[in-house]
Short mmCIF file of C-alpha atoms in Angstrom, two decimals:
data_model
loop_
_atom_site.label_atom_id
_atom_site.label_comp_id
_atom_site.label_asym_id
_atom_site.label_seq_id
_atom_site.Cartn_x
_atom_site.Cartn_y
_atom_site.Cartn_z
CA UNK A 17 -2.17 -16.17 5.40
CA UNK A 18 -4.21 -14.57 2.63
CA UNK A 19 -7.48 -12.75 3.23
CA UNK A 20 -10.30 -11.76 0.89
CA UNK A 21 -10.96 -8.56 2.86
CA UNK A 22 -9.93 -5.73 0.52
CA UNK A 23 -9.33 -3.37 3.46
CA UNK A 24 -6.94 -5.65 5.34
CA UNK A 25 -3.28 -5.93 4.45
CA UNK A 26 -0.51 -8.22 5.49
CA UNK A 27 1.52 -6.53 8.21
CA UNK A 28 4.65 -6.01 6.13
CA UNK A 29 3.82 -5.65 2.41
CA UNK A 30 1.28 -4.86 -0.30
CA UNK A 31 1.94 -6.37 -3.75
CA UNK A 32 0.34 -5.03 -6.92
CA UNK A 33 0.93 -5.63 -10.61
CA UNK A 34 1.08 -2.23 -12.31
CA UNK A 35 3.20 0.04 -14.46
CA UNK A 36 1.67 3.14 -12.86
CA UNK A 37 3.13 5.35 -10.15
CA UNK A 38 2.31 4.28 -6.59
CA UNK A 39 1.85 6.72 -3.72
CA UNK A 40 0.71 6.21 -0.13
CA UNK A 41 -1.12 8.89 1.86
CA UNK A 42 -2.54 9.25 5.36
CA UNK A 43 -6.26 10.01 5.64
CA UNK A 44 -5.45 13.72 6.13
CA UNK A 45 -3.68 13.78 2.75
CA UNK A 46 -0.03 13.69 3.80
CA UNK A 47 2.15 11.54 1.54
CA UNK A 48 4.16 8.96 3.46
CA UNK A 49 7.52 7.58 2.37
CA UNK A 50 7.43 3.86 1.64
CA UNK A 51 9.95 1.51 0.08
CA UNK A 52 8.67 0.09 -3.22
CA UNK A 53 10.52 -2.72 -5.00
CA UNK A 54 9.69 -4.26 -8.38
CA UNK A 55 10.23 -7.91 -9.20
CA UNK A 56 8.58 -10.12 -11.78
CA UNK A 57 6.14 -7.39 -12.81
CA UNK A 58 4.88 -6.94 -9.25
CA UNK A 59 5.47 -3.83 -7.16
CA UNK A 60 5.85 -4.60 -3.46
CA UNK A 61 5.16 -1.78 -1.02
CA UNK A 62 6.88 -2.35 2.31
CA UNK A 63 4.58 -1.15 5.08
CA UNK A 64 6.63 -2.32 8.05
CA UNK A 65 7.70 1.27 8.81
CA UNK A 66 4.12 2.58 8.90
CA UNK A 67 2.28 2.94 12.19
CA UNK A 68 -1.09 1.22 12.57
CA UNK A 69 -3.84 3.14 10.84
CA UNK A 70 -5.79 3.71 7.65
CA UNK A 71 -3.97 4.73 4.48
CA UNK A 72 -4.89 5.59 0.92
CA UNK A 73 -2.80 3.80 -1.71
CA UNK A 74 -2.94 5.62 -5.05
CA UNK A 75 -1.98 3.61 -8.12
CA UNK A 76 -2.12 5.71 -11.28
CA UNK A 77 -5.53 7.40 -11.16
CA UNK A 78 -7.12 4.81 -8.87
CA UNK A 79 -7.14 4.83 -5.07
CA UNK A 80 -7.84 2.19 -2.46
CA UNK A 81 -8.16 2.33 1.29
CA UNK A 82 -6.00 -0.06 3.29
CA UNK A 83 -5.81 -0.70 7.00
CA UNK A 84 -2.44 -1.41 8.67
CA UNK A 85 -3.20 -3.49 11.74
#
């Protein structure tokens, strides 16, 4: 099910349309390894291996906070 809450993510993936580099960090600044696949112009970040918590997803020079629930 989709949600309009920008801080909530589906439990398994985040999909974004970008040509920029994507990185995921914990709140204390440690980069975490995630599997990113590209299909149809969309980059899908698999978050199934991440523990519950708050993460910063950096796409190019923009960042967004996401919550893995």
